[in-house]
Amino acid sequence: MTDTDGLRLLPFRGLRYAPDRISSLTAVTSPPYDVVVRPEGVRHLETADPYNIVRLILPHAADPAARHRQAADTLRRWRAEGVLAQDPDPALYVYEQRSGEVLQRGLIGALCLDGPVLPHEDVIPEVVEDRAALMRAAAANFEPLLLSYRGGNPANGATAVIERVVEGTPLLSTTTEDGFTHRLWAVTAPADLATIDADLARRQALIADGHHRWATYQRLYEQQPDATAASPWASGLVLLVDTARYPLQVRAIHRVLPHLPPAKALAELAGAFRTRPLAGGLADALRTLEETSGTAFVLSGGPDTFHLLDRPDPGLLDRTIRRDRPEAWRRLDATVLHSVLLDEVWHIPDHPSDIGYLHHADAAVEHAARHGGSAVLMRATSEETVRQLAECGVTMPRKSTSFGPKPATGLVLRTLEDDN
């Protein structure tokens, strides 16, 4: 593939749940695969409805190959039974999420992989390989990743189409357990599709959430024999949001170190960081963390034990953090965590079994307590810092940020064999 000047978002024939075959849309949807807390969250979703999408995105079997075959077989069976049905015409889909004062609208489509898409985080190769094997076996994109771009005047272009479309009757509407209402509309009119195409052709996108899935799309395309730019594998399912119109929320992703007891973690910090115990519960600890200047983290071994880590030794930072990166990158909490604490002080292997990533602080603390390990609670990085580093071609440590609200999984799927 060759680079294009801007983004190309292609219509596709969405695969959606047939309302008369499921208990409710709420019962068959799921958070993105990397947000579902395992195994508790998987069990909860599986029992919500026998057709919950988690059986496709997180199948479980004795070995990876069996899991991937299971997901592919399940997808074929659900389509044959009419549980999932394909829309008659290719479309882009306007997607709205709303909860209280939070409102996000964007476009779901198949984004060409050769456009200007900026990553801001590194990926874990093992995760990319697993996701690629799953998508290859099923020949499907099960869930859109989240991209942001800076649009122009909302009175015209793609945003104007979105604002007009949402005045009509949606294809579906549901409210998920987190309190968000989700609505979906199809855009099929040639004039609207042309307006969107012309607008996006002048834009570039930032990967907000879904670096592993984007890397997976690229890997799958590279592995296709004789694939061309017209191949379905040359694009991937995304949700594209104009962040100038609908600013994304940015939250932290916390670390769980299941094999590092808190007492050992604190002992090995001597001289590296200042440590002090915090009174109160999780909310108090997070509040203190937000109010602390400079590099800081909260270390927890359970719901009753919190320590603030701050004021790292300048000499230690100077020795361990690479110098060939911008100063903004060198000051990131995530940079200090991985380069200094995980690599140099605690010597934690960079492997999924040794470092867990959880989006909710309470879940991280709970997991640490259950395994006798430690949770490292983080602060969020601003979207502007993320974008500036991405535009400089600098990636942040993996799982540095959590943008949202994230699209619900299960509202619209994309097949790669017969959707175009």
Short mmCIF file of C-alpha atoms in Angstrom, two decimals:
data_model
loop_
_atom_site.label_atom_id
_atom_site.label_comp_id
_atom_site.label_asym_id
_atom_site.label_seq_id
_atom_site.Cartn_x
_atom_site.Cartn_y
_atom_site.Cartn_z
CA MET A 1 0.00 0.00 0.00
CA THR A 2 1.07 3.61 -0.50
CA ASP A 3 0.35 6.52 1.79
CA THR A 4 -2.59 8.76 0.96
CA ASP A 5 -2.98 12.44 1.81
CA GLY A 6 -5.83 11.84 4.20
CA LEU A 7 -8.26 9.36 5.66
CA ARG A 8 -10.54 7.07 3.65
CA LEU A 9 -13.48 5.59 5.55
CA LEU A 10 -15.25 2.95 3.49
CA PRO A 11 -18.90 1.85 3.81
CA PHE A 12 -19.54 -1.81 4.64
CA ARG A 13 -22.49 -4.12 5.15
CA GLY A 14 -22.76 -4.25 8.91
CA LEU A 15 -23.50 -7.51 10.71
CA ARG A 16 -25.98 -6.86 13.52
CA TYR A 17 -28.04 -8.81 16.05
CA ALA A 18 -31.60 -9.68 15.00
CA PRO A 19 -33.77 -8.17 17.78
CA ASP A 20 -36.22 -11.10 17.80
CA ARG A 21 -33.45 -13.65 18.47
CA ILE A 22 -31.95 -12.12 21.63
CA SER A 23 -33.27 -11.10 25.01
CA SER A 24 -32.08 -7.51 24.53
CA LEU A 25 -29.24 -5.58 22.94
CA THR A 26 -27.97 -4.69 26.39
CA ALA A 27 -27.62 -8.37 27.24
CA VAL A 28 -25.49 -9.19 24.18
CA THR A 29 -23.10 -6.23 24.21
CA SER A 30 -19.74 -6.06 25.97
CA PRO A 31 -16.97 -3.59 26.73
CA PRO A 32 -13.92 -3.91 24.45
CA TYR A 33 -12.01 -7.18 24.89
CA ASP A 34 -9.12 -5.53 26.78
CA VAL A 35 -11.45 -3.84 29.29
CA VAL A 36 -13.37 -6.96 30.32
CA VAL A 37 -12.08 -8.10 33.71
CA ARG A 38 -11.22 -11.78 33.45
CA PRO A 39 -12.50 -14.24 34.41
CA GLU A 40 -15.28 -12.61 36.44
CA GLY A 41 -16.39 -10.22 33.72
CA VAL A 42 -16.44 -12.96 31.10
CA ARG A 43 -18.65 -15.17 33.27
CA HIS A 44 -21.02 -12.27 33.96
CA LEU A 45 -21.40 -11.49 30.26
CA GLU A 46 -21.78 -15.12 29.22
CA THR A 47 -24.66 -15.57 31.63
CA ALA A 48 -26.39 -12.35 30.52
CA ASP A 49 -27.48 -13.95 27.23
CA PRO A 50 -26.35 -17.13 25.39
CA TYR A 51 -25.51 -14.94 22.39
CA ASN A 52 -23.39 -12.34 24.19
CA ILE A 53 -20.59 -11.03 21.98
CA VAL A 54 -17.98 -12.01 24.58
CA ARG A 55 -18.20 -15.55 23.19
CA LEU A 56 -16.66 -14.16 20.00
CA ILE A 57 -14.13 -11.67 21.36
CA LEU A 58 -12.95 -13.73 24.36
CA PRO A 59 -13.61 -17.41 23.68
CA HIS A 60 -12.04 -19.82 26.12
CA ALA A 61 -10.73 -23.28 25.34
CA ALA A 62 -7.74 -25.47 26.14
CA ASP A 63 -5.32 -23.77 23.74
CA PRO A 64 -5.26 -20.62 21.56
CA ALA A 65 -5.92 -22.46 18.28
CA ALA A 66 -9.00 -24.10 19.78
CA ARG A 67 -10.23 -20.72 21.07
CA HIS A 68 -9.93 -19.14 17.66
CA ARG A 69 -11.70 -22.04 15.92
CA GLN A 70 -14.43 -21.85 18.55
CA ALA A 71 -15.05 -18.17 17.85
CA ALA A 72 -15.13 -18.78 14.09
CA ASP A 73 -17.53 -21.71 14.49
CA THR A 74 -19.75 -19.67 16.82
CA LEU A 75 -19.89 -16.80 14.33
CA ARG A 76 -20.84 -19.14 11.48
CA ARG A 77 -23.52 -20.81 13.60
CA TRP A 78 -25.07 -17.54 14.75
CA ARG A 79 -25.23 -16.30 11.16
CA ALA A 80 -26.78 -19.55 9.95
CA GLU A 81 -29.36 -19.40 12.74
CA GLY A 82 -30.24 -15.78 11.95
CA VAL A 83 -28.98 -14.45 15.27
CA LEU A 84 -26.66 -12.14 13.34
CA ALA A 85 -27.93 -10.69 10.07
CA GLN A 86 -26.14 -8.57 7.49
CA ASP A 87 -27.50 -5.20 6.44
CA PRO A 88 -28.60 -5.11 2.78
CA ASP A 89 -26.54 -2.10 1.68
CA PRO A 90 -23.03 -0.84 2.43
CA ALA A 91 -23.14 2.04 4.89
CA LEU A 92 -21.18 4.20 7.23
CA TYR A 93 -22.76 4.19 10.66
CA VAL A 94 -23.32 7.25 12.85
CA TYR A 95 -22.79 6.14 16.44
CA GLU A 96 -23.87 8.12 19.50
CA GLN A 97 -23.03 7.53 23.16
CA ARG A 98 -24.65 9.60 25.89
CA SER A 99 -24.58 9.58 29.68
CA GLY A 100 -25.52 12.66 31.65
CA GLU A 101 -23.48 15.54 30.27
CA VAL A 102 -21.19 13.25 28.29
CA LEU A 103 -22.09 13.09 24.58
CA GLN A 104 -19.95 11.51 21.88
CA ARG A 105 -20.81 11.05 18.22
CA GLY A 106 -18.73 9.61 15.42
CA LEU A 107 -18.63 7.47 12.31
CA ILE A 108 -18.10 3.71 12.19
CA GLY A 109 -16.60 2.43 8.96
CA ALA A 110 -13.74 0.46 7.41
CA LEU A 111 -10.69 2.73 7.49
CA CYS A 112 -8.00 2.20 4.83
CA LEU A 113 -4.73 1.21 6.47
CA ASP A 114 -2.54 3.42 4.28
CA GLY A 115 -3.92 6.71 5.60
CA PRO A 116 -2.27 9.07 8.11
CA VAL A 117 -3.01 7.34 11.42
CA LEU A 118 -0.79 8.26 14.38
CA PRO A 119 -0.13 5.69 17.11
CA HIS A 120 0.95 6.95 20.51
CA GLU A 121 1.66 3.71 22.38
CA ASP A 122 3.78 0.63 21.89
CA VAL A 123 2.10 -2.76 21.62
CA ILE A 124 2.66 -6.21 23.09
CA PRO A 125 3.61 -8.59 20.24
CA GLU A 126 1.90 -11.58 21.89
CA VAL A 127 -1.41 -9.73 22.04
CA VAL A 128 -1.17 -8.69 18.39
CA GLU A 129 -0.47 -12.30 17.36
CA ASP A 130 -3.43 -13.58 19.36
CA ARG A 131 -5.83 -10.98 17.98
CA ALA A 132 -4.57 -11.61 14.45
CA ALA A 133 -5.13 -15.36 14.80
CA LEU A 134 -8.66 -14.73 16.07
CA MET A 135 -9.61 -12.31 13.28
CA ARG A 136 -7.99 -14.54 10.64
CA ALA A 137 -9.93 -17.60 11.80
CA ALA A 138 -13.23 -15.73 11.92
CA ALA A 139 -12.55 -13.48 8.90
CA ALA A 140 -14.20 -10.67 10.83
CA ASN A 141 -13.61 -7.45 12.74
CA PHE A 142 -15.65 -7.88 15.91
CA GLU A 143 -15.22 -4.44 17.49
CA PRO A 144 -14.24 -0.97 16.28
CA LEU A 145 -11.18 0.72 17.68
CA LEU A 146 -11.47 4.39 18.65
CA LEU A 147 -9.75 7.10 16.58
CA SER A 148 -9.92 10.86 16.95
CA TYR A 149 -9.35 13.63 14.42
CA ARG A 150 -9.61 17.41 14.39
CA GLY A 151 -12.51 18.42 12.16
CA GLY A 152 -13.27 21.76 10.63
CA ASN A 153 -16.43 23.84 10.66
CA PRO A 154 -19.27 21.73 12.14
CA ALA A 155 -21.67 23.44 9.75
CA ASN A 156 -20.30 21.42 6.84
CA GLY A 157 -18.36 18.25 6.11
CA ALA A 158 -18.63 14.96 8.00
CA THR A 159 -19.77 16.56 11.25
CA ALA A 160 -22.66 18.29 9.49
CA VAL A 161 -23.79 14.95 8.06
CA ILE A 162 -23.67 13.41 11.52
CA GLU A 163 -25.69 16.23 13.08
CA ARG A 164 -28.36 15.91 10.41
CA VAL A 165 -28.54 12.10 10.51
CA VAL A 166 -29.14 11.95 14.27
CA GLU A 167 -32.39 13.84 13.77
CA GLY A 168 -33.81 10.71 12.14
CA THR A 169 -34.94 7.37 13.56
CA PRO A 170 -32.01 5.19 14.65
CA LEU A 171 -31.47 1.59 13.61
CA LEU A 172 -31.07 0.66 17.26
CA SER A 173 -31.02 2.13 20.73
CA THR A 174 -29.95 0.53 24.00
CA THR A 175 -28.62 1.44 27.43
CA THR A 176 -25.73 -0.58 28.82
CA GLU A 177 -24.93 -1.39 32.43
CA ASP A 178 -22.57 1.57 32.75
CA GLY A 179 -25.50 3.95 32.16
CA PHE A 180 -24.55 4.94 28.60
CA THR A 181 -27.26 5.10 25.96
CA HIS A 182 -26.09 3.93 22.53
CA ARG A 183 -27.79 4.78 19.21
CA LEU A 184 -26.84 3.82 15.66
CA TRP A 185 -27.90 5.17 12.24
CA ALA A 186 -26.91 4.04 8.73
CA VAL A 187 -25.59 6.57 6.18
CA THR A 188 -26.17 5.27 2.66
CA ALA A 189 -27.05 8.35 0.56
CA PRO A 190 -24.34 8.86 -2.10
CA ALA A 191 -24.25 12.62 -1.49
CA ASP A 192 -23.66 12.17 2.24
CA LEU A 193 -20.98 9.55 1.66
CA ALA A 194 -19.25 11.87 -0.82
CA THR A 195 -19.33 14.76 1.67
CA ILE A 196 -17.79 12.60 4.38
CA ASP A 197 -15.14 11.28 1.98
CA ALA A 198 -14.12 14.76 0.83
CA ASP A 199 -13.86 16.04 4.40
CA LEU A 200 -11.86 13.12 5.79
CA ALA A 201 -9.47 13.23 2.82
CA ARG A 202 -7.95 16.33 4.50
CA ARG A 203 -7.61 14.82 7.98
CA GLN A 204 -5.25 12.66 9.99
CA ALA A 205 -6.27 10.49 12.94
CA LEU A 206 -4.84 9.67 16.34
CA ILE A 207 -5.36 6.19 17.74
CA ALA A 208 -7.19 6.89 20.98
CA ASP A 209 -7.94 3.29 21.95
CA GLY A 210 -7.07 0.11 20.09
CA HIS A 211 -3.35 0.12 19.25
CA HIS A 212 -3.24 -3.67 19.32
CA ARG A 213 -6.21 -3.98 16.98
CA TRP A 214 -4.70 -1.45 14.54
CA ALA A 215 -1.41 -3.36 14.57
CA THR A 216 -3.47 -6.52 14.06
CA TYR A 217 -5.18 -5.07 10.97
CA GLN A 218 -1.77 -4.22 9.54
CA ARG A 219 -0.36 -7.65 10.34
CA LEU A 220 -3.33 -9.40 8.72
CA TYR A 221 -3.01 -7.36 5.54
CA GLU A 222 0.72 -8.13 5.31
CA GLN A 223 -0.02 -11.83 5.66
CA GLN A 224 -2.61 -11.94 2.87
CA PRO A 225 -1.15 -13.40 -0.35
CA ASP A 226 -1.45 -11.01 -3.29
CA ALA A 227 -3.64 -8.60 -1.32
CA THR A 228 -4.35 -5.26 -3.00
CA ALA A 229 -5.64 -1.91 -1.79
CA ALA A 230 -9.12 -3.07 -2.83
CA SER A 231 -9.00 -6.09 -0.53
CA PRO A 232 -11.23 -6.07 2.58
CA TRP A 233 -8.04 -6.86 4.54
CA ALA A 234 -6.63 -3.47 3.49
CA SER A 235 -9.00 -1.71 5.89
CA GLY A 236 -10.19 -2.20 9.44
CA LEU A 237 -13.25 -1.42 11.55
CA VAL A 238 -12.97 1.89 13.44
CA LEU A 239 -15.02 4.55 15.18
CA LEU A 240 -13.80 7.98 14.05
CA VAL A 241 -14.65 10.91 16.35
CA ASP A 242 -14.15 14.62 15.65
CA THR A 243 -12.51 15.56 18.94
CA ALA A 244 -12.84 19.28 18.18
CA ARG A 245 -16.61 18.78 18.31
CA TYR A 246 -16.77 15.96 20.87
CA PRO A 247 -13.67 16.03 23.11
CA LEU A 248 -12.63 12.61 24.35
CA GLN A 249 -12.16 11.81 28.01
CA VAL A 250 -8.70 10.59 29.03
CA ARG A 251 -8.19 8.30 32.01
CA ALA A 252 -5.29 6.33 33.40
CA ILE A 253 -4.62 2.62 33.03
CA HIS A 254 -3.32 1.04 36.22
CA ARG A 255 -0.74 -1.73 36.64
CA VAL A 256 -1.05 -4.90 38.67
CA LEU A 257 2.16 -6.76 39.57
CA PRO A 258 0.85 -10.10 40.86
CA HIS A 259 4.26 -11.51 41.83
CA LEU A 260 5.54 -8.44 43.72
CA PRO A 261 4.33 -8.28 47.36
CA PRO A 262 3.87 -4.71 48.62
CA ALA A 263 6.41 -5.13 51.45
CA LYS A 264 9.06 -6.20 48.96
CA ALA A 265 8.15 -3.38 46.60
CA LEU A 266 8.51 -0.79 49.35
CA ALA A 267 11.78 -2.26 50.63
CA GLU A 268 13.35 -2.10 47.18
CA LEU A 269 12.31 1.53 46.77
CA ALA A 270 14.68 2.73 49.50
CA GLY A 271 16.60 5.71 48.17
CA ALA A 272 14.86 5.57 44.79
CA PHE A 273 11.58 7.28 45.69
CA ARG A 274 10.13 8.94 48.74
CA THR A 275 7.40 6.71 50.16
CA ARG A 276 4.78 7.56 52.73
CA PRO A 277 1.62 5.79 53.88
CA LEU A 278 -1.73 7.37 53.12
CA ALA A 279 -4.69 7.39 55.47
CA GLY A 280 -8.21 6.81 54.20
CA GLY A 281 -9.51 4.71 51.34
CA LEU A 282 -9.05 4.49 47.58
CA ALA A 283 -10.80 7.77 46.78
CA ASP A 284 -8.56 9.64 49.24
CA ALA A 285 -5.46 8.02 47.78
CA LEU A 286 -6.40 8.95 44.23
CA ARG A 287 -7.18 12.51 45.31
CA THR A 288 -3.75 12.82 46.92
CA LEU A 289 -2.14 11.43 43.79
CA GLU A 290 -3.85 14.03 41.60
CA GLU A 291 -2.77 16.84 43.92
CA THR A 292 0.88 15.77 44.03
CA SER A 293 3.26 17.67 41.75
CA GLY A 294 5.94 15.98 39.72
CA THR A 295 6.24 12.24 39.13
CA ALA A 296 4.04 10.27 41.52
CA PHE A 297 2.23 6.95 41.91
CA VAL A 298 0.14 5.17 44.52
CA LEU A 299 1.25 1.67 45.54
CA SER A 300 -1.46 -0.58 47.01
CA GLY A 301 -1.64 -4.16 48.19
CA GLY A 302 -5.33 -4.05 49.03
CA PRO A 303 -8.24 -1.79 49.94
CA ASP A 304 -6.69 -0.76 53.27
CA THR A 305 -3.05 -0.12 52.29
CA PHE A 306 -1.92 2.80 50.16
CA HIS A 307 1.49 4.45 49.83
CA LEU A 308 2.37 7.54 47.83
CA LEU A 309 5.56 7.26 45.80
CA ASP A 310 7.03 10.59 44.72
CA ARG A 311 10.24 12.65 44.53
CA PRO A 312 12.30 10.11 42.58
CA ASP A 313 16.08 10.32 42.86
CA PRO A 314 17.24 12.67 40.04
CA GLY A 315 20.41 10.67 39.52
CA LEU A 316 18.41 7.49 39.10
CA LEU A 317 16.17 9.15 36.52
CA ASP A 318 19.18 10.48 34.65
CA ARG A 319 20.82 7.04 34.49
CA THR A 320 17.80 5.00 33.47
CA ILE A 321 15.65 7.14 31.13
CA ARG A 322 16.82 7.35 27.53
CA ARG A 323 18.00 10.76 26.36
CA ASP A 324 17.02 10.55 22.70
CA ARG A 325 13.39 11.48 23.38
CA PRO A 326 11.65 14.83 23.98
CA GLU A 327 11.64 16.13 27.53
CA ALA A 328 7.85 15.79 27.65
CA TRP A 329 8.28 12.04 27.04
CA ARG A 330 11.04 11.74 29.66
CA ARG A 331 8.76 13.33 32.29
CA LEU A 332 5.75 11.08 31.65
CA ASP A 333 4.65 9.03 34.65
CA ALA A 334 4.40 5.98 32.39
CA THR A 335 7.97 6.49 31.18
CA VAL A 336 9.29 6.69 34.72
CA LEU A 337 7.22 3.70 35.79
CA HIS A 338 8.49 1.41 33.06
CA SER A 339 12.07 2.67 32.68
CA VAL A 340 12.82 3.19 36.37
CA LEU A 341 10.48 1.23 38.63
CA LEU A 342 9.64 -1.84 36.56
CA ASP A 343 12.96 -2.26 34.74
CA GLU A 344 15.57 -0.91 37.13
CA VAL A 345 14.20 -1.06 40.68
CA TRP A 346 11.81 -4.01 40.74
CA HIS A 347 13.15 -5.96 37.72
CA ILE A 348 9.66 -6.98 36.55
CA PRO A 349 9.73 -9.00 33.30
CA ASP A 350 7.89 -7.34 30.42
CA HIS A 351 5.40 -10.18 30.05
CA PRO A 352 1.59 -10.33 30.36
CA SER A 353 1.83 -12.82 33.23
CA ASP A 354 3.94 -10.37 35.24
CA ILE A 355 2.23 -7.05 34.46
CA GLY A 356 -1.55 -6.68 34.30
CA TYR A 357 -3.29 -3.59 32.91
CA LEU A 358 -6.66 -2.60 34.39
CA HIS A 359 -8.75 0.46 33.57
CA HIS A 360 -10.44 0.79 36.95
CA ALA A 361 -8.49 1.52 40.13
CA ASP A 362 -10.80 -0.52 42.36
CA ALA A 363 -10.38 -3.57 40.13
CA ALA A 364 -6.59 -3.14 40.16
CA VAL A 365 -6.52 -2.97 43.96
CA GLU A 366 -8.81 -5.99 44.24
CA HIS A 367 -6.64 -8.07 41.89
CA ALA A 368 -3.48 -7.12 43.73
CA ALA A 369 -5.00 -8.18 47.05
CA ARG A 370 -6.25 -11.48 45.63
CA HIS A 371 -2.82 -12.45 44.31
CA GLY A 372 -0.74 -11.04 47.14
CA GLY A 373 0.81 -8.58 44.70
CA SER A 374 0.93 -4.84 44.19
CA ALA A 375 -1.17 -2.36 42.26
CA VAL A 376 0.46 0.79 40.90
CA LEU A 377 -2.19 3.46 40.43
CA MET A 378 -1.58 6.07 37.75
CA ARG A 379 -2.70 9.53 36.67
CA ALA A 380 -4.08 10.36 33.23
CA THR A 381 -2.04 12.11 30.52
CA SER A 382 -3.70 14.98 28.66
CA GLU A 383 -4.90 14.43 25.09
CA GLU A 384 -2.82 17.41 23.95
CA THR A 385 0.40 15.84 25.30
CA VAL A 386 -0.49 12.54 23.64
CA ARG A 387 -1.15 14.24 20.30
CA GLN A 388 2.01 16.36 20.42
CA LEU A 389 4.20 13.33 21.05
CA ALA A 390 2.42 11.31 18.35
CA GLU A 391 2.94 14.11 15.83
CA CYS A 392 6.65 13.99 16.67
CA GLY A 393 6.65 10.28 15.90
CA VAL A 394 7.26 9.37 19.54
CA THR A 395 5.31 6.52 21.12
CA MET A 396 4.49 6.34 24.80
CA PRO A 397 4.89 3.19 26.90
CA ARG A 398 2.09 0.74 26.20
CA LYS A 399 -1.20 1.21 28.01
CA SER A 400 -0.31 4.78 29.02
CA THR A 401 -3.79 6.21 28.47
CA SER A 402 -7.42 5.21 28.32
CA PHE A 403 -9.52 7.36 26.00
CA GLY A 404 -13.27 7.18 26.12
CA PRO A 405 -16.08 6.69 26.15
CA LYS A 406 -15.22 3.47 24.37
CA PRO A 407 -17.61 2.02 21.80
CA ALA A 408 -19.73 -0.87 23.00
CA THR A 409 -18.84 -4.17 21.35
CA GLY A 410 -21.65 -6.03 19.62
CA LEU A 411 -23.69 -3.23 18.04
CA VAL A 412 -22.20 -3.69 14.57
CA LEU A 413 -19.63 -6.20 13.29
CA ARG A 414 -17.78 -6.41 9.97
CA THR A 415 -17.11 -9.57 8.00
CA LEU A 416 -14.13 -9.75 5.66
CA GLU A 417 -15.32 -12.37 3.21
CA ASP A 418 -18.56 -10.96 1.86
CA ASP A 419 -19.19 -7.43 3.16
CA ASN A 420 -17.86 -5.57 0.17
#
